[in-house]
XYZ file of C-alpha atoms in Angstrom:
663
model
C 23.653 -4.136 9.311
C 22.779 -7.668 10.352
C 23.378 -10.450 7.912
C 20.193 -11.944 6.684
C 18.994 -15.262 5.441
C 15.965 -16.487 3.557
C 13.109 -17.943 5.564
C 10.643 -20.054 3.624
C 6.983 -20.352 4.411
C 4.409 -22.622 2.822
C 1.067 -21.231 1.731
C -2.109 -23.244 1.540
C -2.954 -23.134 -2.178
C -6.482 -24.266 -1.464
C -7.164 -21.387 0.894
C -9.238 -19.138 -1.336
C -9.658 -16.537 1.377
C -5.937 -15.767 1.060
C -7.018 -13.444 -1.751
C -8.650 -11.252 0.896
C -5.348 -10.697 2.679
C -3.440 -8.924 -0.046
C -5.290 -8.532 -3.346
C -8.548 -6.742 -2.647
C -7.598 -3.543 -0.776
C -5.328 -0.589 -1.544
C -1.905 -0.328 0.030
C -2.493 3.337 0.919
C -4.689 2.903 3.989
C -4.122 3.830 7.649
C -1.597 1.574 9.334
C -4.207 0.241 11.761
C -6.376 -0.943 8.854
C -5.937 -4.422 7.389
C -7.993 -7.355 6.137
C -6.377 -9.764 8.593
C -9.429 -9.898 10.865
C -11.800 -10.199 7.920
C -9.751 -13.134 6.634
C -9.702 -14.909 9.992
C -13.441 -14.386 10.497
C -14.268 -15.941 7.121
C -12.227 -18.983 8.139
C -13.882 -19.342 11.538
C -17.502 -18.458 10.775
C -18.701 -22.002 11.357
C -19.592 -22.628 14.952
C -20.755 -19.089 15.566
C -24.319 -18.386 16.707
C -26.987 -18.542 13.969
C -28.020 -14.885 14.276
C -24.430 -13.773 13.842
C -23.854 -16.091 10.865
C -26.994 -14.751 9.206
C -25.775 -11.196 9.752
C -22.251 -11.790 8.384
C -23.498 -13.808 5.409
C -25.863 -11.013 4.526
C -23.005 -8.503 4.434
C -20.381 -10.628 2.725
C -21.947 -13.266 0.484
C -23.010 -11.078 -2.375
C -26.696 -10.507 -1.692
C -26.484 -7.072 -3.321
C -26.594 -6.680 -7.104
C -23.974 -3.965 -6.897
C -21.708 -2.324 -4.333
C -20.430 1.216 -3.908
C -16.708 1.547 -3.146
C -15.440 3.942 -0.503
C -13.543 6.530 -2.529
C -10.892 8.730 -0.998
C -7.986 10.834 -2.204
C -4.316 10.864 -1.264
C -1.461 13.046 -2.471
C 0.027 12.077 -5.821
C 2.425 14.950 -6.259
C 2.630 18.622 -5.333
C -0.179 19.549 -7.731
C -2.608 16.653 -7.769
C -4.326 13.925 -5.798
C -4.930 10.255 -6.550
C -8.364 8.751 -5.967
C -8.431 5.256 -4.504
C -11.279 2.852 -3.801
C -11.870 0.530 -0.861
C -14.046 -2.257 -2.220
C -17.141 -3.536 -0.371
C -16.539 -6.738 1.687
C -19.166 -8.518 -0.415
C -17.281 -7.719 -3.621
C -14.038 -8.812 -1.994
C -15.602 -12.197 -1.284
C -16.763 -12.338 -4.916
C -13.189 -11.660 -6.022
C -11.925 -14.541 -3.861
C -14.501 -16.860 -5.441
C -13.499 -15.667 -8.911
C -9.802 -16.299 -8.225
C -10.593 -19.811 -7.001
C -12.480 -20.594 -10.198
C -10.227 -18.908 -12.744
C -6.731 -18.554 -11.236
C -5.062 -20.611 -13.983
C -6.779 -18.633 -16.704
C -5.732 -15.355 -15.087
C -2.086 -16.427 -15.328
C -2.545 -17.648 -18.908
C -4.141 -14.452 -20.185
C -1.640 -12.212 -18.380
C 1.163 -13.846 -20.346
C -0.266 -13.559 -23.859
C 1.998 -10.619 -24.691
C 5.783 -10.477 -24.563
C 6.337 -6.958 -23.217
C 5.219 -6.974 -19.592
C 7.795 -7.054 -16.793
C 5.246 -7.454 -13.972
C 2.641 -10.185 -14.336
C 1.116 -13.073 -12.363
C 2.637 -16.289 -13.663
C 1.381 -18.925 -11.220
C -0.581 -19.411 -8.032
C 1.695 -18.716 -5.088
C 2.639 -21.657 -2.907
C 5.670 -20.313 -1.050
C 6.764 -17.023 0.367
C 10.205 -15.867 1.402
C 11.398 -13.080 3.593
C 14.721 -11.830 4.822
C 15.372 -12.344 8.479
C 18.351 -11.973 10.811
C 20.123 -15.293 11.061
C 19.254 -15.545 14.708
C 15.576 -15.546 13.722
C 16.066 -17.802 10.770
C 17.053 -20.674 13.016
C 13.612 -20.609 14.611
C 11.999 -21.547 11.339
C 14.646 -23.815 9.855
C 13.053 -26.912 8.311
C 9.619 -25.678 9.348
C 6.887 -24.631 6.953
C 4.516 -21.879 7.908
C 0.833 -22.111 7.150
C -1.179 -19.080 6.079
C -3.008 -18.871 9.359
C 0.285 -18.605 11.259
C 1.808 -15.885 9.147
C 0.894 -13.151 11.594
C 3.348 -14.657 14.066
C 6.122 -13.904 11.595
C 4.788 -10.429 11.043
C 5.804 -10.518 7.414
C 4.053 -10.382 4.096
C 2.046 -13.525 3.320
C 2.439 -12.703 -0.335
C -0.147 -12.040 -3.001
C -2.398 -14.844 -4.165
C -0.169 -15.112 -7.233
C 3.566 -15.414 -7.683
C 4.819 -12.761 -10.094
C 7.249 -12.817 -12.967
C 9.454 -9.918 -13.945
C 10.210 -7.072 -11.557
C 8.353 -6.232 -8.377
C 9.316 -2.558 -8.655
C 10.130 -0.521 -11.744
C 13.389 0.854 -10.332
C 14.735 -2.704 -10.146
C 14.382 -2.998 -13.916
C 16.395 0.205 -14.462
C 19.154 -1.192 -12.245
C 19.081 -4.644 -13.873
C 21.440 -6.399 -16.262
C 18.535 -6.591 -18.712
C 18.370 -2.792 -18.890
C 22.132 -2.515 -19.428
C 21.916 -5.071 -22.246
C 19.153 -3.062 -23.893
C 21.207 0.113 -23.594
C 24.125 -1.657 -25.262
C 21.863 -2.897 -28.049
C 19.864 0.277 -28.831
C 20.605 3.984 -29.244
C 17.143 5.395 -28.481
C 14.633 4.999 -25.680
C 11.110 6.472 -25.680
C 9.015 6.478 -22.520
C 5.229 6.434 -23.053
C 2.406 6.556 -20.523
C -1.240 5.564 -20.907
C -3.200 8.511 -19.582
C -5.598 7.749 -16.708
C -5.459 4.065 -17.560
C -7.596 2.716 -14.705
C -10.094 5.570 -15.012
C -10.488 4.946 -18.743
C -10.657 1.159 -18.971
C -14.011 -0.022 -20.269
C -15.007 -3.149 -18.343
C -16.340 -4.842 -21.485
C -12.818 -4.542 -22.896
C -11.792 -7.742 -21.161
C -14.250 -9.734 -23.309
C -12.995 -8.010 -26.455
C -9.401 -8.767 -25.491
C -10.047 -12.481 -25.071
C -12.472 -13.298 -27.853
C -9.945 -14.529 -30.434
C -7.470 -16.255 -28.127
C -7.213 -20.010 -28.609
C -6.992 -22.145 -25.506
C -6.089 -25.724 -24.777
C -8.912 -28.074 -23.880
C -7.982 -28.009 -20.192
C -9.585 -24.574 -19.833
C -13.137 -25.802 -20.157
C -14.671 -22.753 -18.468
C -12.859 -20.092 -20.459
C -16.026 -19.044 -22.308
C -17.429 -17.434 -19.167
C -14.188 -15.893 -17.910
C -14.398 -12.523 -19.663
C -18.073 -11.978 -18.919
C -17.692 -12.901 -15.256
C -14.643 -10.667 -14.784
C -16.526 -7.831 -16.480
C -19.546 -8.276 -14.181
C -17.278 -8.547 -11.128
C -15.559 -5.243 -11.874
C -18.911 -3.590 -12.512
C -20.416 -4.922 -9.292
C -17.483 -3.623 -7.253
C -17.790 -0.171 -8.847
C -21.482 0.776 -8.627
C -22.216 -0.944 -11.977
C -19.983 1.499 -13.834
C -18.628 0.178 -17.128
C -16.267 3.098 -17.744
C -13.354 2.872 -15.324
C -12.407 0.402 -12.600
C -11.652 0.768 -8.897
C -8.116 2.028 -8.336
C -5.849 0.618 -5.663
C -6.381 -3.127 -5.428
C -4.186 -5.783 -7.018
C -7.310 -7.246 -8.647
C -7.726 -4.062 -10.677
C -4.106 -4.242 -11.783
C -4.652 -7.849 -12.889
C -7.765 -6.827 -14.834
C -5.809 -4.149 -16.684
C -2.874 -6.527 -17.182
C -5.075 -8.995 -19.080
C -6.243 -6.259 -21.440
C -2.792 -4.731 -21.873
C -1.214 -8.148 -22.424
C -3.590 -8.701 -25.343
C -2.760 -5.222 -26.646
C 0.947 -6.136 -26.432
C 0.229 -9.243 -28.538
C -1.578 -7.166 -31.170
C 1.186 -4.549 -31.261
C 3.873 -7.177 -31.837
C 1.806 -8.907 -34.540
C 1.145 -5.655 -36.410
C 4.790 -4.626 -36.273
C 5.819 -8.046 -37.575
C 3.411 -7.695 -40.488
C 5.270 -4.573 -41.674
C 8.706 -6.083 -41.193
C 9.641 -4.631 -37.797
C 10.810 -7.538 -35.654
C 10.750 -7.812 -31.859
C 14.165 -8.386 -30.225
C 15.886 -7.469 -33.508
C 14.646 -4.079 -34.654
C 13.183 -3.038 -31.347
C 12.445 -4.073 -27.770
C 9.415 -2.960 -25.770
C 9.160 -3.174 -22.017
C 5.845 -2.466 -20.306
C 5.429 -1.961 -16.564
C 1.702 -1.740 -15.759
C 0.610 1.228 -17.941
C 4.063 2.533 -18.928
C 5.748 1.564 -22.210
C 9.507 1.802 -22.766
C 10.421 1.530 -26.457
C 14.009 0.745 -27.414
C 15.092 1.362 -31.047
C 18.070 2.394 -33.133
C 16.435 5.243 -35.061
C 13.731 7.840 -34.610
C 11.755 6.623 -37.604
C 11.189 3.214 -36.018
C 10.305 4.841 -32.698
C 7.625 6.986 -34.338
C 6.126 4.040 -36.241
C 6.019 1.928 -33.078
C 4.457 4.771 -31.098
C 1.736 5.178 -33.748
C 0.979 1.465 -33.638
C 0.872 1.449 -29.829
C -1.521 4.410 -29.966
C -3.805 2.803 -32.559
C -3.971 -0.486 -30.634
C -4.771 1.047 -27.271
C -7.388 3.279 -28.966
C -9.338 0.128 -29.789
C -9.840 -0.249 -26.037
C -10.698 3.432 -25.528
C -7.260 4.205 -24.069
C -4.885 7.018 -25.049
C -1.245 7.942 -24.615
C -0.509 10.946 -22.439
C 1.479 13.245 -24.734
C 2.587 15.317 -21.767
C 4.500 12.377 -20.290
C 6.289 11.300 -23.449
C 10.060 11.468 -22.975
C 12.804 10.598 -25.474
C 16.339 9.618 -24.493
C 19.522 9.010 -26.419
C 22.179 6.668 -25.116
C 23.247 6.745 -22.317
C 19.757 6.288 -20.897
C 19.784 8.356 -17.750
C 16.399 9.604 -16.577
C 15.751 12.600 -14.374
C 14.451 10.219 -11.706
C 17.642 8.156 -11.863
C 19.822 11.251 -11.778
C 18.181 12.766 -8.720
C 18.072 9.403 -6.928
C 21.736 8.708 -7.634
C 22.634 12.233 -6.563
C 20.677 11.901 -3.349
C 22.257 8.516 -2.680
C 25.754 9.966 -3.027
C 24.949 12.910 -0.745
C 23.364 10.636 1.859
C 26.340 8.276 1.832
C 28.641 11.212 2.537
C 26.297 12.476 5.244
C 26.058 9.138 7.081
C 29.832 8.598 6.943
C 30.273 11.606 9.233
C 28.743 9.799 12.174
C 27.790 6.185 11.335
C 30.082 3.174 11.066
C 29.490 -0.392 9.946
C 31.630 -3.224 11.166
C 31.507 -6.977 10.591
C 31.162 -9.017 13.761
C 31.105 -12.720 12.991
C 28.352 -13.171 10.423
C 26.717 -9.836 11.170
C 27.329 -6.340 9.844
C 26.638 -4.002 12.729
C 25.771 -0.326 12.412
C 26.566 2.117 15.185
C 27.019 5.887 15.542
C 29.934 8.015 16.529
C 29.650 11.321 18.319
C 27.716 13.890 16.297
C 29.496 17.226 16.331
C 27.470 20.284 15.374
C 24.353 18.355 14.253
C 22.582 21.496 13.046
C 25.436 22.395 10.708
C 25.597 18.804 9.434
C 21.829 18.780 8.788
C 21.981 22.083 6.933
C 24.771 20.789 4.709
C 22.634 17.793 3.739
C 19.562 19.931 3.022
C 21.581 22.371 0.901
C 23.204 19.510 -1.029
C 19.761 18.064 -1.787
C 18.543 21.510 -2.884
C 21.502 21.769 -5.224
C 20.748 18.387 -6.803
C 17.102 19.345 -7.305
C 18.143 22.601 -8.955
C 20.650 20.886 -11.269
C 18.098 18.402 -12.656
C 15.087 20.762 -12.596
C 13.339 18.673 -9.943
C 11.756 19.394 -6.570
C 11.476 17.814 -3.152
C 8.545 15.655 -4.257
C 10.912 13.781 -6.579
C 13.348 12.801 -3.848
C 11.791 13.241 -0.390
C 10.398 9.703 -0.119
C 13.813 8.245 -0.992
C 15.475 10.324 1.734
C 12.875 9.397 4.358
C 13.384 5.739 3.457
C 17.175 6.029 3.885
C 16.750 7.748 7.252
C 14.284 5.135 8.464
C 16.651 2.356 7.426
C 19.542 3.826 9.460
C 17.448 4.137 12.598
C 16.323 0.538 12.251
C 19.875 -0.698 11.640
C 21.299 1.121 14.658
C 18.480 -0.022 16.929
C 18.771 -3.682 15.946
C 22.578 -3.710 15.915
C 22.774 -2.437 19.488
C 21.540 -5.782 20.826
C 24.323 -7.640 19.002
C 27.211 -5.470 20.187
C 29.263 -6.703 23.113
C 28.698 -4.638 26.267
C 32.283 -3.433 26.443
C 32.210 -2.316 22.788
C 28.989 -0.337 22.873
C 29.216 3.338 22.141
C 27.867 5.814 24.629
C 24.094 5.966 24.652
C 24.301 9.725 24.110
C 25.839 9.081 20.685
C 22.815 6.968 19.755
C 20.388 9.563 21.052
C 21.986 12.495 19.253
C 22.110 10.498 16.000
C 18.493 9.407 16.326
C 17.281 12.921 17.113
C 19.167 14.403 14.164
C 17.915 11.731 11.744
C 14.342 12.101 12.980
C 14.539 15.890 12.633
C 15.660 15.533 9.011
C 13.059 12.875 8.291
C 10.294 15.169 9.489
C 11.713 18.017 7.434
C 11.536 16.070 4.167
C 8.222 14.447 5.044
C 6.721 17.849 5.866
C 7.600 19.319 2.465
C 6.356 16.230 0.639
C 3.906 14.082 2.647
C 3.042 10.773 1.021
C 1.399 7.637 2.399
C 4.450 5.446 1.801
C 6.649 8.019 3.551
C 4.217 8.274 6.453
C 4.613 4.550 7.050
C 8.385 4.936 7.052
C 8.127 7.895 9.415
C 5.868 5.875 11.691
C 8.323 2.978 11.645
C 11.174 5.354 12.527
C 9.268 6.824 15.469
C 8.350 3.385 16.794
C 11.850 1.919 16.303
C 13.456 4.890 18.031
C 10.948 4.842 20.887
C 11.454 1.119 21.392
C 15.231 1.547 21.469
C 15.046 4.411 23.967
C 12.514 2.596 26.155
C 14.732 -0.507 26.309
C 18.057 1.226 26.869
C 17.471 4.622 28.503
C 13.805 4.800 29.451
C 14.309 8.052 31.337
C 14.856 9.736 27.945
C 11.603 8.522 26.415
C 9.528 11.472 27.609
C 12.034 13.861 26.092
C 11.917 11.974 22.786
C 8.107 12.055 22.701
C 8.173 15.797 23.350
C 10.436 16.194 20.342
C 8.107 14.036 18.223
C 5.145 16.123 19.324
C 7.003 19.308 18.403
C 7.826 17.875 14.974
C 4.195 16.853 14.517
C 2.960 20.315 15.538
C 5.283 21.875 12.966
C 3.965 19.347 10.476
C 0.405 20.504 11.166
C 1.334 24.065 10.181
C 2.812 23.134 6.817
C 1.009 24.235 3.630
C 1.161 20.678 2.313
C -0.705 19.282 5.312
C -3.221 22.121 5.347
C -3.955 21.303 1.719
C -4.836 17.765 2.828
C -6.975 18.670 5.825
C -8.863 21.522 4.170
C -10.442 19.425 1.425
C -13.596 17.530 2.331
C -12.967 14.717 -0.182
C -9.337 14.175 0.837
C -8.626 11.701 3.614
C -5.280 12.654 5.196
C -3.935 9.108 5.514
C -0.449 10.616 5.380
C -1.178 12.451 8.622
C -3.391 9.858 10.312
C -0.524 7.356 10.327
C 1.763 9.713 12.218
C -0.773 10.760 14.836
C -1.946 7.175 15.438
C 1.640 6.269 16.291
C 2.033 9.287 18.552
C -1.221 8.477 20.300
C -0.150 4.864 20.721
C 3.161 5.775 22.343
C 1.950 8.036 25.093
C -0.432 7.982 28.020
C -0.004 11.707 28.432
C -3.509 13.133 28.209
C -2.161 16.572 27.353
C -0.378 15.213 24.303
C -3.388 13.175 23.208
C -5.645 16.203 23.679
C -3.297 18.323 21.574
C -3.242 15.653 18.862
C -7.033 15.657 18.694
C -7.328 19.453 18.675
C -4.658 19.870 15.998
C -5.492 17.054 13.650
C -9.172 16.326 13.922
C -10.812 19.565 12.849
C -14.581 19.426 12.831
C -15.771 18.701 9.325
C -19.087 19.710 7.891
C -21.145 16.533 7.859
C -18.895 14.807 10.401
C -15.898 12.542 10.121
C -15.395 9.797 7.515
C -14.489 6.130 7.966
C -10.695 6.314 8.247
C -10.832 9.345 10.524
C -13.386 7.625 12.784
C -11.404 4.417 13.294
C -8.143 6.316 13.845
C -9.869 8.703 16.248
C -11.396 5.839 18.263
C -8.007 4.120 18.345
C -6.451 7.270 19.855
C -9.292 8.198 22.229
C -9.853 4.700 23.619
C -11.567 5.098 27.017
C -9.618 8.197 28.019
C -12.083 10.217 30.126
C -10.511 13.493 29.011
C -11.252 12.598 25.396
C -14.779 11.378 26.061
C -16.261 14.374 24.221
C -14.185 13.476 21.150
C -15.241 9.837 21.280
C -18.888 10.898 21.443
C -18.354 13.024 18.324
C -16.804 10.059 16.534
C -19.633 7.691 17.512
C -22.228 10.244 16.455
C -20.440 10.709 13.107
C -20.388 6.936 12.612
C -24.096 6.576 13.414
C -25.022 9.473 11.164
C -22.884 8.198 8.290
C -24.354 4.674 8.529
C -28.005 5.450 9.221
C -28.427 8.445 6.933
C -27.031 6.678 3.883
C -29.864 5.477 1.638
C -27.444 2.965 0.146
C -26.349 1.478 3.473
C -26.221 -2.219 2.421
C -24.399 -1.323 -0.797
C -21.913 1.148 0.693
C -18.398 -0.113 1.352
C -17.748 2.748 3.771
C -20.905 2.011 5.776
C -20.364 -1.743 6.020
C -16.677 -1.432 6.931
C -17.566 1.150 9.544
C -20.509 -0.844 10.942
C -18.384 -3.959 11.481
C -15.517 -1.998 13.060
C -17.806 -0.036 15.389
C -19.578 -3.218 16.528
C -16.228 -4.805 17.387
C -14.662 -1.685 18.954
C -14.184 -2.081 22.737
C -14.352 1.688 23.218
C -17.936 2.073 21.957
C -20.603 1.413 24.641
C -22.555 -1.783 24.096
C -25.886 0.052 24.274
C -24.763 2.312 21.417
C -23.793 -0.730 19.358
C -27.138 -2.473 19.931
C -29.007 0.710 19.078
C -26.978 1.224 15.898
C -27.458 -2.369 14.750
C -31.195 -2.286 15.470
C -31.686 0.928 13.495
C -29.576 -0.334 10.579
C -31.359 -3.702 10.376
C -34.422 -2.638 8.297
C -32.145 -1.297 5.533
C -30.136 -4.549 5.549
C -33.282 -6.671 5.484
C -34.659 -4.717 2.511
C -31.834 -6.133 0.416
C -31.704 -9.597 1.984
C -35.203 -10.910 2.646
C -33.710 -14.058 4.163
C -32.101 -12.089 6.965
C -33.525 -13.074 10.364
C -35.982 -10.855 12.192
C -34.129 -8.916 14.849
C -35.158 -8.439 18.442
C -33.169 -7.066 21.348
C -31.967 -10.507 22.372
C -30.626 -11.340 18.913
C -29.106 -7.877 18.513
C -27.298 -8.342 21.816
C -26.122 -11.780 20.711
C -24.708 -10.400 17.448
C -22.942 -7.562 19.254
C -21.496 -10.004 21.792
C -20.075 -12.103 18.957
C -18.647 -9.021 17.225
C -16.896 -7.990 20.424
C -14.904 -11.234 20.427
C -13.274 -10.549 17.069
C -11.626 -7.847 14.994
C -12.654 -6.991 11.451
C -10.528 -4.298 9.816
C -8.910 -2.845 12.941
C -7.109 -4.793 15.633
C -8.322 -2.722 18.555
C -6.350 -4.367 21.332
C -2.788 -5.579 21.631
C -1.690 -4.451 18.178
C 2.019 -4.196 17.398
C 2.124 -1.188 15.116
C 5.777 -1.637 14.142
C 5.162 -5.206 13.041
C 2.053 -4.185 11.159
C 3.962 -1.431 9.335
C 6.698 -3.888 8.332
C 4.078 -6.213 6.964
C 2.415 -3.422 4.978
C 5.718 -2.197 3.563
C 6.484 -5.639 2.207
C 3.087 -5.795 0.501
C 3.552 -2.570 -1.451
C 3.545 -3.139 -5.214
C 4.724 0.245 -6.515
């Protein structure tokens, strides 16, 4: 692979809207969805026409007493789904204002305990990303402002810089973990059951009431109450449970759990059990890892953890309690290590890496009997799963990630290889086709949102490589992708997603958006629509509508489909009695008004019919006539909100999203 260097970018610490970019929305959304447009529009609102400013302010400046999040479900594992929430734009703006006012206190309270290994420790001012050295030179000695980050197509970073470990697996591979294993004989893994669903919003005030602060935090008395009200407002005024998916929700829980950590340590000290001597506790979000030298201590510590989280109406999930004796080797680690070994052996059959100057280049050799080679890999993975009593869901995402990485490495390396040293293009094609075939196999048996982004990246990287180096083969590649996607549509796992009215198949939408973006073949696009957009009772929902419009565009052969999508959008928006409060409705309204594929007359009609409901909530909203409605629509058509409708680079957007993932 190519050697990489660190590129440094400077963030504007006074840009409060930066919160909107990364902290207020879930990671598990369609790849075409982002808050980039929303962020840019908040920065550039001044100078717009008064009618438009009045409209946007009404939707985003917190005129509503409460908001209703857009809830949707994604796959969690083979047996269950995970419900996520897309927060209303108005509540997202409120979060940005809250961060601006209390960012230092957030960091302070998140560090009250000594157990957490993922916590905000300061306001971010810099971001770093790995880049090929050839790219690094472009940015040497240059800082990058927040507004220019899109040009780098990399993660602009969360509002906060974080201490500890970005991902849990990094802790288990760390020197710290090895030191703990050397120090202790026993490890107990504990999980707080349905943590985010169970958190009582008032808990944040309870957690903070006895904490002493230095005089510099003059506004700390209002912090807990304001955070409580903010979480309620974003979640339909519910006090039991918080919205799942956003970084803000994780920060809210971190403050409470950090205080619980403090109480646990204090209580253990009072009975003579000392941190770092008799035990160590590591907490990653809502998972506790207790290191001790005897079972008696482990049981006492577990009881004290349970009693302290009970105070905040939280409970340990007994079904997820696992005890280990040294050496600490979890089932997850065992299957991952096994898969890694098998994959290394598999790739060595046909992939080489060679250092050329400062770069490590990856290139394929001739693949002999690809079907046999693929079957060997699949059987080896089956064997590992059987040995550790696991299933494909435990390892499929790891395999898809490894496959995606190899395709990317080969594609990028090709440009750095001297012409006379390049392998035959057929070797690249056969390797790519085999890897893609395997990727689809493992994705099909275990579809997850993170894997769908990797699959999408693989498809786009491969298509780009083929287009640049043997364009005559692109049609053949797309036919293969379509065949893989058709097989995907027939899988029980996908049918489980598409058959449930409350499940939004983000896992599938990502793949078909990419396929639709790559081809101008109407037959393929028609097949995509027929296969993956079954008519739902009550019409389509937000994510399906924006993805459908993105695929249909102005294709005359898909006009009927576009009409269905527009009708679903109008029905969803206008028939909702809670229109101004609904996150789904407001997101959808803004995206439809900016979409170049929706007729202007339809937009004006939709806005005019929605206006009375908006004005009911915001009496200061201007009176709307046809001229002002047209003016607002015209302004909307010059900007993107949550979908970049034109000129989007999906591969770049996927890379950016992957870097922003927190789990």
